[in-house]
CSV table of C-alpha atoms in Angstrom, one decimal:
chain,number,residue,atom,x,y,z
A,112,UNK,CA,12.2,34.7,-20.3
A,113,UNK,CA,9.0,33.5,-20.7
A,114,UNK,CA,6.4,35.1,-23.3
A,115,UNK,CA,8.0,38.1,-23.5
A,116,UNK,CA,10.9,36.6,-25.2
A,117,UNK,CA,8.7,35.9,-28.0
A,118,UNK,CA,7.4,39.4,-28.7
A,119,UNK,CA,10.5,40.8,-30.0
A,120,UNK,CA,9.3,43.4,-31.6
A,121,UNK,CA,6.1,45.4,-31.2
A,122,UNK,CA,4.3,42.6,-28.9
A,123,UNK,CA,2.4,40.7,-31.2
A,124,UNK,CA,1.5,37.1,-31.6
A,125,UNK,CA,-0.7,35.8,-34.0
A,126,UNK,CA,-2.5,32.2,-33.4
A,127,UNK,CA,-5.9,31.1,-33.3
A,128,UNK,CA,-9.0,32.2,-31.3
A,129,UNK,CA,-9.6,28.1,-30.4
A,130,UNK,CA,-5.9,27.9,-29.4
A,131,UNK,CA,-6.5,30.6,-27.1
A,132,UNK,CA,-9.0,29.9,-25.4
A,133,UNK,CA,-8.8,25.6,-25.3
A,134,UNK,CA,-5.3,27.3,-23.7
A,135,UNK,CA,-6.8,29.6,-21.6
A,136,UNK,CA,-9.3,26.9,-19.9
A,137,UNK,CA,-7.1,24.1,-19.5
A,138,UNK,CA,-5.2,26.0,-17.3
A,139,UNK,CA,-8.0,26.9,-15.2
A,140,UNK,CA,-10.1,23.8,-14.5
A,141,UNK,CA,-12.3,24.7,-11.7
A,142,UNK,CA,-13.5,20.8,-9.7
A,143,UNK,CA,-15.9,20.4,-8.0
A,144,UNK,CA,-15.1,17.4,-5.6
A,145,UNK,CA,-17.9,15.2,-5.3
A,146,UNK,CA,-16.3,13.5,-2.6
A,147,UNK,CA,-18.3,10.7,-1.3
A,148,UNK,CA,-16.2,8.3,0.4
A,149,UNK,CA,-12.2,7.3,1.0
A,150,UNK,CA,-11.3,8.8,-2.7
A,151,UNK,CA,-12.3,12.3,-1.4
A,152,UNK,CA,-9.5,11.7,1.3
A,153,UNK,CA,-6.8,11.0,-1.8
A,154,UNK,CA,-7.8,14.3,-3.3
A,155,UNK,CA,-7.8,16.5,-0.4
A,156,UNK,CA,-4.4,15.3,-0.6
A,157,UNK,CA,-3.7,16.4,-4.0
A,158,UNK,CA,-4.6,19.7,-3.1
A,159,UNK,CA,-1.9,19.7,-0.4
A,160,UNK,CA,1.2,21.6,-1.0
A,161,UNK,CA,3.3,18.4,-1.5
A,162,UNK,CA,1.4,17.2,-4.6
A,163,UNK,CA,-0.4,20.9,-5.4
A,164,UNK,CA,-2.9,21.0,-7.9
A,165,UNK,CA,-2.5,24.3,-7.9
A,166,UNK,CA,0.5,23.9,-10.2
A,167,UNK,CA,-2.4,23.1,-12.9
A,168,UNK,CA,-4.7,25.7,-11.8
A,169,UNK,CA,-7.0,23.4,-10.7
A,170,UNK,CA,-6.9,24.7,-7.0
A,171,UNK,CA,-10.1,26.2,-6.7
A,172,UNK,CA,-12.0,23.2,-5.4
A,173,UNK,CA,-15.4,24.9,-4.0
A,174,UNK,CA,-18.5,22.7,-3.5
A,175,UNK,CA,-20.2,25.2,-5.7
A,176,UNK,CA,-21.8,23.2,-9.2
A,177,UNK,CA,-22.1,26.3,-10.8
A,178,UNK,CA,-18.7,27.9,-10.8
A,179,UNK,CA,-17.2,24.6,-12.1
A,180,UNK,CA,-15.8,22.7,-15.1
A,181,UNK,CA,-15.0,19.3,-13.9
A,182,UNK,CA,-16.6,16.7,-11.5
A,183,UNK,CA,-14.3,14.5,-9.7
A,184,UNK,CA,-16.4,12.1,-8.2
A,185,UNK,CA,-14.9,10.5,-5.9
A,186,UNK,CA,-16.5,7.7,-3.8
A,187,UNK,CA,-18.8,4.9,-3.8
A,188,UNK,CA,-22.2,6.0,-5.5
A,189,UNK,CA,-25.2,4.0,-4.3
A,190,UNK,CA,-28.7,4.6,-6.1
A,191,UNK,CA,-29.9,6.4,-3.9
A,192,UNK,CA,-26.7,8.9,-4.5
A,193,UNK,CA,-26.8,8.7,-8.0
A,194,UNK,CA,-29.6,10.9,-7.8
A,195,UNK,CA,-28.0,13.7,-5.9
A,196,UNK,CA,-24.9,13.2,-7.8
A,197,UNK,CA,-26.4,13.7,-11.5
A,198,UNK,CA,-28.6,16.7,-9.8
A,199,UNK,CA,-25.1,18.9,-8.9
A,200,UNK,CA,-23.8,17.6,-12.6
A,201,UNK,CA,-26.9,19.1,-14.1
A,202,UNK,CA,-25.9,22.3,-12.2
A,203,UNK,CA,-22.1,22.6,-13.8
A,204,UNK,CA,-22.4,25.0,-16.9
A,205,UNK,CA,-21.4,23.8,-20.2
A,206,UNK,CA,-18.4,22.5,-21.0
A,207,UNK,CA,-18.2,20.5,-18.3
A,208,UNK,CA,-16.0,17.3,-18.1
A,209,UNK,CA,-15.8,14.1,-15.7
A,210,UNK,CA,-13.2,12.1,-13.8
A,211,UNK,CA,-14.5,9.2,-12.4
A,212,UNK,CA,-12.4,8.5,-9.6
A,213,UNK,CA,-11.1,4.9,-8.1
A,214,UNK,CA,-12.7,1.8,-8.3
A,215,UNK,CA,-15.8,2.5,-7.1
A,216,UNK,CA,-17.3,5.3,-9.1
A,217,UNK,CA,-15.5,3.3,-12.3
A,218,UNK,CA,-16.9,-0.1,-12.0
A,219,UNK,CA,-18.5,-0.8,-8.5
A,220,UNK,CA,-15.3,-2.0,-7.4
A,221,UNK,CA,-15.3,-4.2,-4.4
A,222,UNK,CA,-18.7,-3.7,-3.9
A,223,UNK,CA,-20.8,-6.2,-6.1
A,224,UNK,CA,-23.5,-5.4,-4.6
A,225,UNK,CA,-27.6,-4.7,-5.1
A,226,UNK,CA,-27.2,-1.4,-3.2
A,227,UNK,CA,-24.1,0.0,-5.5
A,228,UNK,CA,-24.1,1.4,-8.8
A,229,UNK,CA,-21.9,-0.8,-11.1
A,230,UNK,CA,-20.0,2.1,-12.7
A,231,UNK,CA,-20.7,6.4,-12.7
A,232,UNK,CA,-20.8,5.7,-16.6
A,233,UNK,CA,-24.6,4.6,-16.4
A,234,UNK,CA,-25.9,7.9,-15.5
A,235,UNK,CA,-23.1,10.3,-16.2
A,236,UNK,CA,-21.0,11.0,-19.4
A,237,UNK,CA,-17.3,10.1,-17.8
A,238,UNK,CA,-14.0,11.6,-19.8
A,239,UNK,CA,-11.8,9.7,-17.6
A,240,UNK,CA,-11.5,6.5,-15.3
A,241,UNK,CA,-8.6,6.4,-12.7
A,242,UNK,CA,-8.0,3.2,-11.5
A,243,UNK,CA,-7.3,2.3,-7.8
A,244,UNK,CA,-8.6,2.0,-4.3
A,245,UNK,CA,-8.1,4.9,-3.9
A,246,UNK,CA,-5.6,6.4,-6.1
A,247,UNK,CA,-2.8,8.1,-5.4
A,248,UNK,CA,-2.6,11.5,-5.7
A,249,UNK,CA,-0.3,11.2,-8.7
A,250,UNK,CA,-3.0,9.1,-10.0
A,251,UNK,CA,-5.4,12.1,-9.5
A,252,UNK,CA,-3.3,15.0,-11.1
A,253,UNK,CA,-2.4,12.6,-14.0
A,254,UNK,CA,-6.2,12.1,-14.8
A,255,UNK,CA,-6.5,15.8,-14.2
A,256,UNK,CA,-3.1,16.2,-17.2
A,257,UNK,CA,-5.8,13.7,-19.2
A,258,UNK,CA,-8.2,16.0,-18.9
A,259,UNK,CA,-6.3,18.7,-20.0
A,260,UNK,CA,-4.8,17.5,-22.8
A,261,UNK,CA,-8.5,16.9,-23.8
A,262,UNK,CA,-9.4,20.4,-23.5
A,263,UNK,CA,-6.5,21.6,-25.6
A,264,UNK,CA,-7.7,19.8,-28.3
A,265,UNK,CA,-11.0,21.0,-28.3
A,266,UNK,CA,-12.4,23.8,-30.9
A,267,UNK,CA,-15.2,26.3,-31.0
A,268,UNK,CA,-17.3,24.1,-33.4
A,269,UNK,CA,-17.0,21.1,-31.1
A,270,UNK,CA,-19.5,23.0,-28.6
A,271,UNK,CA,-21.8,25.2,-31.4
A,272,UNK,CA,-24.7,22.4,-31.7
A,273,UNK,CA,-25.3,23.2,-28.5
A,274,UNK,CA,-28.6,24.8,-28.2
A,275,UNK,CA,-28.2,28.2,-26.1
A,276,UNK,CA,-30.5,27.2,-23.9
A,277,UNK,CA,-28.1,24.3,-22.7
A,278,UNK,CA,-25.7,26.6,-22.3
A,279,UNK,CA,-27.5,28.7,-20.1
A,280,UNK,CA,-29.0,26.4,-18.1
B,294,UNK,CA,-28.8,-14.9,36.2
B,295,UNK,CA,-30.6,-17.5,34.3
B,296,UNK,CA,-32.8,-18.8,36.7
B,297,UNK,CA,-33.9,-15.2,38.3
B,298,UNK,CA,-34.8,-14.5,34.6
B,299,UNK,CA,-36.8,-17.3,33.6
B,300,UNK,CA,-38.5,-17.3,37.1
B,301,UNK,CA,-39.9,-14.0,37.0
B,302,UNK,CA,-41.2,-14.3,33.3
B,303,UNK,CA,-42.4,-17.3,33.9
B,304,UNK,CA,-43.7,-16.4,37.5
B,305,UNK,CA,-46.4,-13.5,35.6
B,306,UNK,CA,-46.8,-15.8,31.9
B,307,UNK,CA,-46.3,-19.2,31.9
B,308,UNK,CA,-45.4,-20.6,29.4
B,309,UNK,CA,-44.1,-18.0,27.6
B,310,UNK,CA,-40.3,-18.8,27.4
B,311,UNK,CA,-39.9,-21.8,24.5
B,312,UNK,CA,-36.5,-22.9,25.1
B,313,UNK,CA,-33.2,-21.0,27.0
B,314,UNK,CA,-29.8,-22.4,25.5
B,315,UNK,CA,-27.0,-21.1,27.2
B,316,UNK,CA,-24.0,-21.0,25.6
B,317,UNK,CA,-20.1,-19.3,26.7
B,318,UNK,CA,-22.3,-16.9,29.2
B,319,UNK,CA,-24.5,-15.4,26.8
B,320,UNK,CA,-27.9,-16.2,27.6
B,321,UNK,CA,-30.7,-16.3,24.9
B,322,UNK,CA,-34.6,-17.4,25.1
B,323,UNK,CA,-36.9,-18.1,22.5
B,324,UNK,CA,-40.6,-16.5,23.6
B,325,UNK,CA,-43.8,-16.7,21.9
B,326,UNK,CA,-44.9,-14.2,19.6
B,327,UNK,CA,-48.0,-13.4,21.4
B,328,UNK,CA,-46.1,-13.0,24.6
B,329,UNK,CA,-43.0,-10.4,23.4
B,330,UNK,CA,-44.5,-7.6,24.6
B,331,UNK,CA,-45.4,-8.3,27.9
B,332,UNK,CA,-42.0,-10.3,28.4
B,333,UNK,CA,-40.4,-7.5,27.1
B,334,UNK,CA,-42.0,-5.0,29.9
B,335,UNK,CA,-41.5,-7.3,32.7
B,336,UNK,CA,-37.7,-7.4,31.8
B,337,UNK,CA,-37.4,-4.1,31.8
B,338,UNK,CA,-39.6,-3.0,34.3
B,339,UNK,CA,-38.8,-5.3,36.9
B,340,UNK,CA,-36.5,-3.6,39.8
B,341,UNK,CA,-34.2,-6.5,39.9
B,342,UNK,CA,-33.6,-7.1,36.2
B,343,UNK,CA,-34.0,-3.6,34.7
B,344,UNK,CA,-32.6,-4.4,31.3
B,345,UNK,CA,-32.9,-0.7,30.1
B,346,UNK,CA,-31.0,-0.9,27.1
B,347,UNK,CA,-32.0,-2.3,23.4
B,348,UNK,CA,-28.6,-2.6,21.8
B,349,UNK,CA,-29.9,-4.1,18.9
B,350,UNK,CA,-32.6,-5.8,16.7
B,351,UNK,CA,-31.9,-8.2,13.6
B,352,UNK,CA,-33.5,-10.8,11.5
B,353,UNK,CA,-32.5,-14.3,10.4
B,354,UNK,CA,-33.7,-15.7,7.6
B,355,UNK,CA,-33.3,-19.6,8.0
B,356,UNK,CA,-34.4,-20.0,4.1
B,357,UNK,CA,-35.7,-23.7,4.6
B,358,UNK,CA,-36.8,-24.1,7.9
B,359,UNK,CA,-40.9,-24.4,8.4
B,360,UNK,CA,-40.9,-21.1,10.9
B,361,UNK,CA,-38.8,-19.2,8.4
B,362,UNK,CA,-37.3,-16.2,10.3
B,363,UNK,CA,-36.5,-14.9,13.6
B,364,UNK,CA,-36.4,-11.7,15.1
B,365,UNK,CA,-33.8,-10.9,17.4
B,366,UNK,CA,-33.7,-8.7,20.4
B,367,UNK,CA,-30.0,-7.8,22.2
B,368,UNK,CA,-31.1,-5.9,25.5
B,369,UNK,CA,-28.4,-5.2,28.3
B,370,UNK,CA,-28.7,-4.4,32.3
B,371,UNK,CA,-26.7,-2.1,33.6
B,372,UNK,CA,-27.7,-2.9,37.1
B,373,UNK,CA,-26.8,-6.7,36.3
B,374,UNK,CA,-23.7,-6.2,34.1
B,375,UNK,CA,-26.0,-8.8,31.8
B,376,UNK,CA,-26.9,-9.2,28.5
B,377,UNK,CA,-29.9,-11.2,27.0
B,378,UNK,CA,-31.1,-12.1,23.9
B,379,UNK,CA,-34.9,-12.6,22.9
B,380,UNK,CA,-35.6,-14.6,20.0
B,381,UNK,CA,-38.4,-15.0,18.3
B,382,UNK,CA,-39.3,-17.8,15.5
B,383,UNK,CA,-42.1,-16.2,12.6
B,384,UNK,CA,-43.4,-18.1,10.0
B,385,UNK,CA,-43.3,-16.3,6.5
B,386,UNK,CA,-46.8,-16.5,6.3
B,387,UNK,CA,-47.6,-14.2,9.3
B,388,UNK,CA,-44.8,-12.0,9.6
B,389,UNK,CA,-46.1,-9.7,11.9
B,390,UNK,CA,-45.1,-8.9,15.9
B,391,UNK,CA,-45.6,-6.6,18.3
B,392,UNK,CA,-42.8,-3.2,18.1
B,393,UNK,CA,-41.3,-2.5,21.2
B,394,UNK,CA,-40.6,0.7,20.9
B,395,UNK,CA,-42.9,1.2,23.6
B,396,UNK,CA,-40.7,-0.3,25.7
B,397,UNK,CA,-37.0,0.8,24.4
B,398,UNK,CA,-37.4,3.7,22.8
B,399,UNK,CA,-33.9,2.7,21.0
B,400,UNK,CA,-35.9,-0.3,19.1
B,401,UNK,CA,-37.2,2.7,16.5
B,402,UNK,CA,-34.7,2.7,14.1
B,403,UNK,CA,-33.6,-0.6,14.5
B,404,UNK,CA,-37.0,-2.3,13.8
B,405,UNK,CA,-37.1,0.0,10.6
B,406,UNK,CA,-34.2,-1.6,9.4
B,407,UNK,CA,-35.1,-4.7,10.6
B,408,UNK,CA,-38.8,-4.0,8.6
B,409,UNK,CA,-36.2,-2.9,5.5
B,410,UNK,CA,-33.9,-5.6,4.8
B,411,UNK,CA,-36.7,-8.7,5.9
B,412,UNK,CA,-39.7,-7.1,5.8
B,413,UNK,CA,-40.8,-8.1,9.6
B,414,UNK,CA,-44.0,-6.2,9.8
B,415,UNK,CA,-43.7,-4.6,13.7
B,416,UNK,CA,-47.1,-3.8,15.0
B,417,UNK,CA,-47.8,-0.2,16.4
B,418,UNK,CA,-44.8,1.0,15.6
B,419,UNK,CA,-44.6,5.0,15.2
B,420,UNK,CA,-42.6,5.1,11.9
B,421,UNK,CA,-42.7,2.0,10.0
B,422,UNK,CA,-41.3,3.5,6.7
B,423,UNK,CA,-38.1,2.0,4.6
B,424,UNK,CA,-34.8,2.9,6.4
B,425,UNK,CA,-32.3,2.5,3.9
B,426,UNK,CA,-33.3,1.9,0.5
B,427,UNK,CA,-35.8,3.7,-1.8
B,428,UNK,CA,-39.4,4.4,-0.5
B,429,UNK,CA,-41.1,2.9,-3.5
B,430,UNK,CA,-38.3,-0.5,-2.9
B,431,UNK,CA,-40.7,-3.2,-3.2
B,432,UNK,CA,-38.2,-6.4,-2.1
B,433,UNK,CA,-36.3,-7.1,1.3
B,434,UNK,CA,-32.8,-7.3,-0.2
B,435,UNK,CA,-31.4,-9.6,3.1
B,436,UNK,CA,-33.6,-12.5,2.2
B,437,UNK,CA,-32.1,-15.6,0.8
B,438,UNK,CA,-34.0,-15.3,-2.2
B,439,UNK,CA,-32.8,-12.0,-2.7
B,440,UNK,CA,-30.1,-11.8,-5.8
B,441,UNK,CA,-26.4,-10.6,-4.7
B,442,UNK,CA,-26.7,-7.7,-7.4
B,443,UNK,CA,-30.8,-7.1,-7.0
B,444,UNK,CA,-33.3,-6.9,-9.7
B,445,UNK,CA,-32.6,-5.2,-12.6
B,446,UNK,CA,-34.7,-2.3,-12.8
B,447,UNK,CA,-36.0,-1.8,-9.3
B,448,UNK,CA,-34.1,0.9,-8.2
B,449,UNK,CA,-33.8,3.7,-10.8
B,450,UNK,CA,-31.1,6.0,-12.1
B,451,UNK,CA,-30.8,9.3,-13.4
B,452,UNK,CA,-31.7,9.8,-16.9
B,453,UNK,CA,-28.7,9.7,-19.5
B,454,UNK,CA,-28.9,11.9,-22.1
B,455,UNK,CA,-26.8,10.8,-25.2
């Protein structure tokens, strides 16, 4: 069963320090739900035991920037929010990732409007875009796989021109 | 209702009520500017009218017409089971008129957004600052004239690194 079956002898593997780790953090994607409007309502209910982000270790949704790897912003940003929105980002420690959630956050959506940013992606790096209004759960947890296959991917040298200070910060 | 109404502000101002169009039951009169305040205090004040409730305040912004905007006031009596509109018509080039908060203390908020979205300057009010955009917002975005998707460049955004 599981890993064990693999050690067959005196329990060792041998793989890559970037495997392990890209491993290691895609299954442990800490959100932090920037929930901002009707989307928000769409991931509570991912978080519910009939779709369970847990199952991708992704359940430890805490408004707390600074304990967090991902931003699931989910809602209508205005201008005035985009302010707030880009100061919690700031907060995230590096890595940090992005789903822009719905058709709001992605584009403006139904509101073309003065009052409405026209798409997160002016004043945020985004990683992914899930389309709907809102999306469904399923939507969620497969921009969430998105994310995680991105991770996977990832090596040590992708984050080592990052000045320390960054880091830190 | 009607008569009672325009008896009694006309009994203490004449000439103050412009024009009274009635239409499905719901009353509305178009005052003078210089008379909104007193008006205003009479309906409320008055034992028999006591409309003691300011359910709303809005703008319109006719675009073409000579007197460009006007300012309305939705008040209510409880006593009377009646509601009343006050109109009152502004030309853009003075676009000032006395607040009445003074009167309906509920009138605060809405005359900031009123002052937001058309830019009706209300005199002696206690907080005429920007109610729902940006404090440094420097247009009135329900105006005609205003563009659907605003001016580029008049609110800011974050900066983006990259």
């Amino acid at each position: 069963m599981g890993l064990e079956a693999k050690l067959t002898k005196d329990g060792f593997i041998t793989t890559t320090l970037d495997a392990v780790i890209a491993w290691s953090r895609k299954n442990s994607v800490w959100p932090m739900p920037m929930g901002i409007s009707c989307c928000a309502i769409e991931m509570i209910a991912a978080a519910d035991p009939k779709y369970d982000i847990a199952r991708f270790g992704s359940e430890v949704m805490r408004f707390s920037p600074r304990q967090s790897d991902l931003m699931i912003v989910a809602g209508t940003v205005t201008y005035k929010m985009a302010h707030v929105v880009r100061r919690i980002y700031d907060q995230m420690p590096d890595p940090k990732w992005v789903i822009a959630m719905g058709a709001c956050t992605s584009s403006g959506g139904m509101y073309r409007s003065y009052n409405v940013v026209q798409g997160i992606d002016q004043f945020l790096p985004v990683d992914v875009y899930t389309a709907g209004c809102p999306p469904r759960p399923e939507n969620l947890l497969n921009a969430l796989m998105a994310i995680q296959e991105k991770i996977g991917k990832s090596k040590a040298r992708d984050y080592q021109d990052i000045p320390l200070e960054k880091i830190i910060k | 209702m009607k008569e009672i109404i325009l008896q009694k502000i006309n009994a203490q101002i004449p000439g103050a009520v412009i024009e009274s169009v009635e239409f499905r039951n719901d009353l509305s009169i178009t005052v003078k500017r210089e008379n909104l305040l007193k008006a205003a205090q009479i309906l409320y004040s008055d034992p028999e009218l006591q409309f003691d409730m300011c359910k709303d305040v809005t703008a319109i912004d006719w675009a073409k017409r000579k007197e460009r905007f006007t300012v309305v006031y939705q008040v209510y009596s409880f006593k009377n089971n009646f509601e009343l509109r006050i109109k009152v018509n502004l030309e853009e080039s003075d676009l000032s008129i006395e607040s009445l908060t003074s009167v309906w203390k509920s009138a605060n908020w809405y005359e900031r957004e009123t002052f937001d979205m058309y830019g009706i300057n209300f005199k002696n009010h206690p907080d005429l600052r920007r109610f729902y955009m940006p404090e440094e917002f420097e247009y009135y975005p329900l105006r005609k004239d205003f563009p659907l998707l605003g001016i580029p460049g008049s609110l800011p955004l974050p900066e983006h690194e990259k």
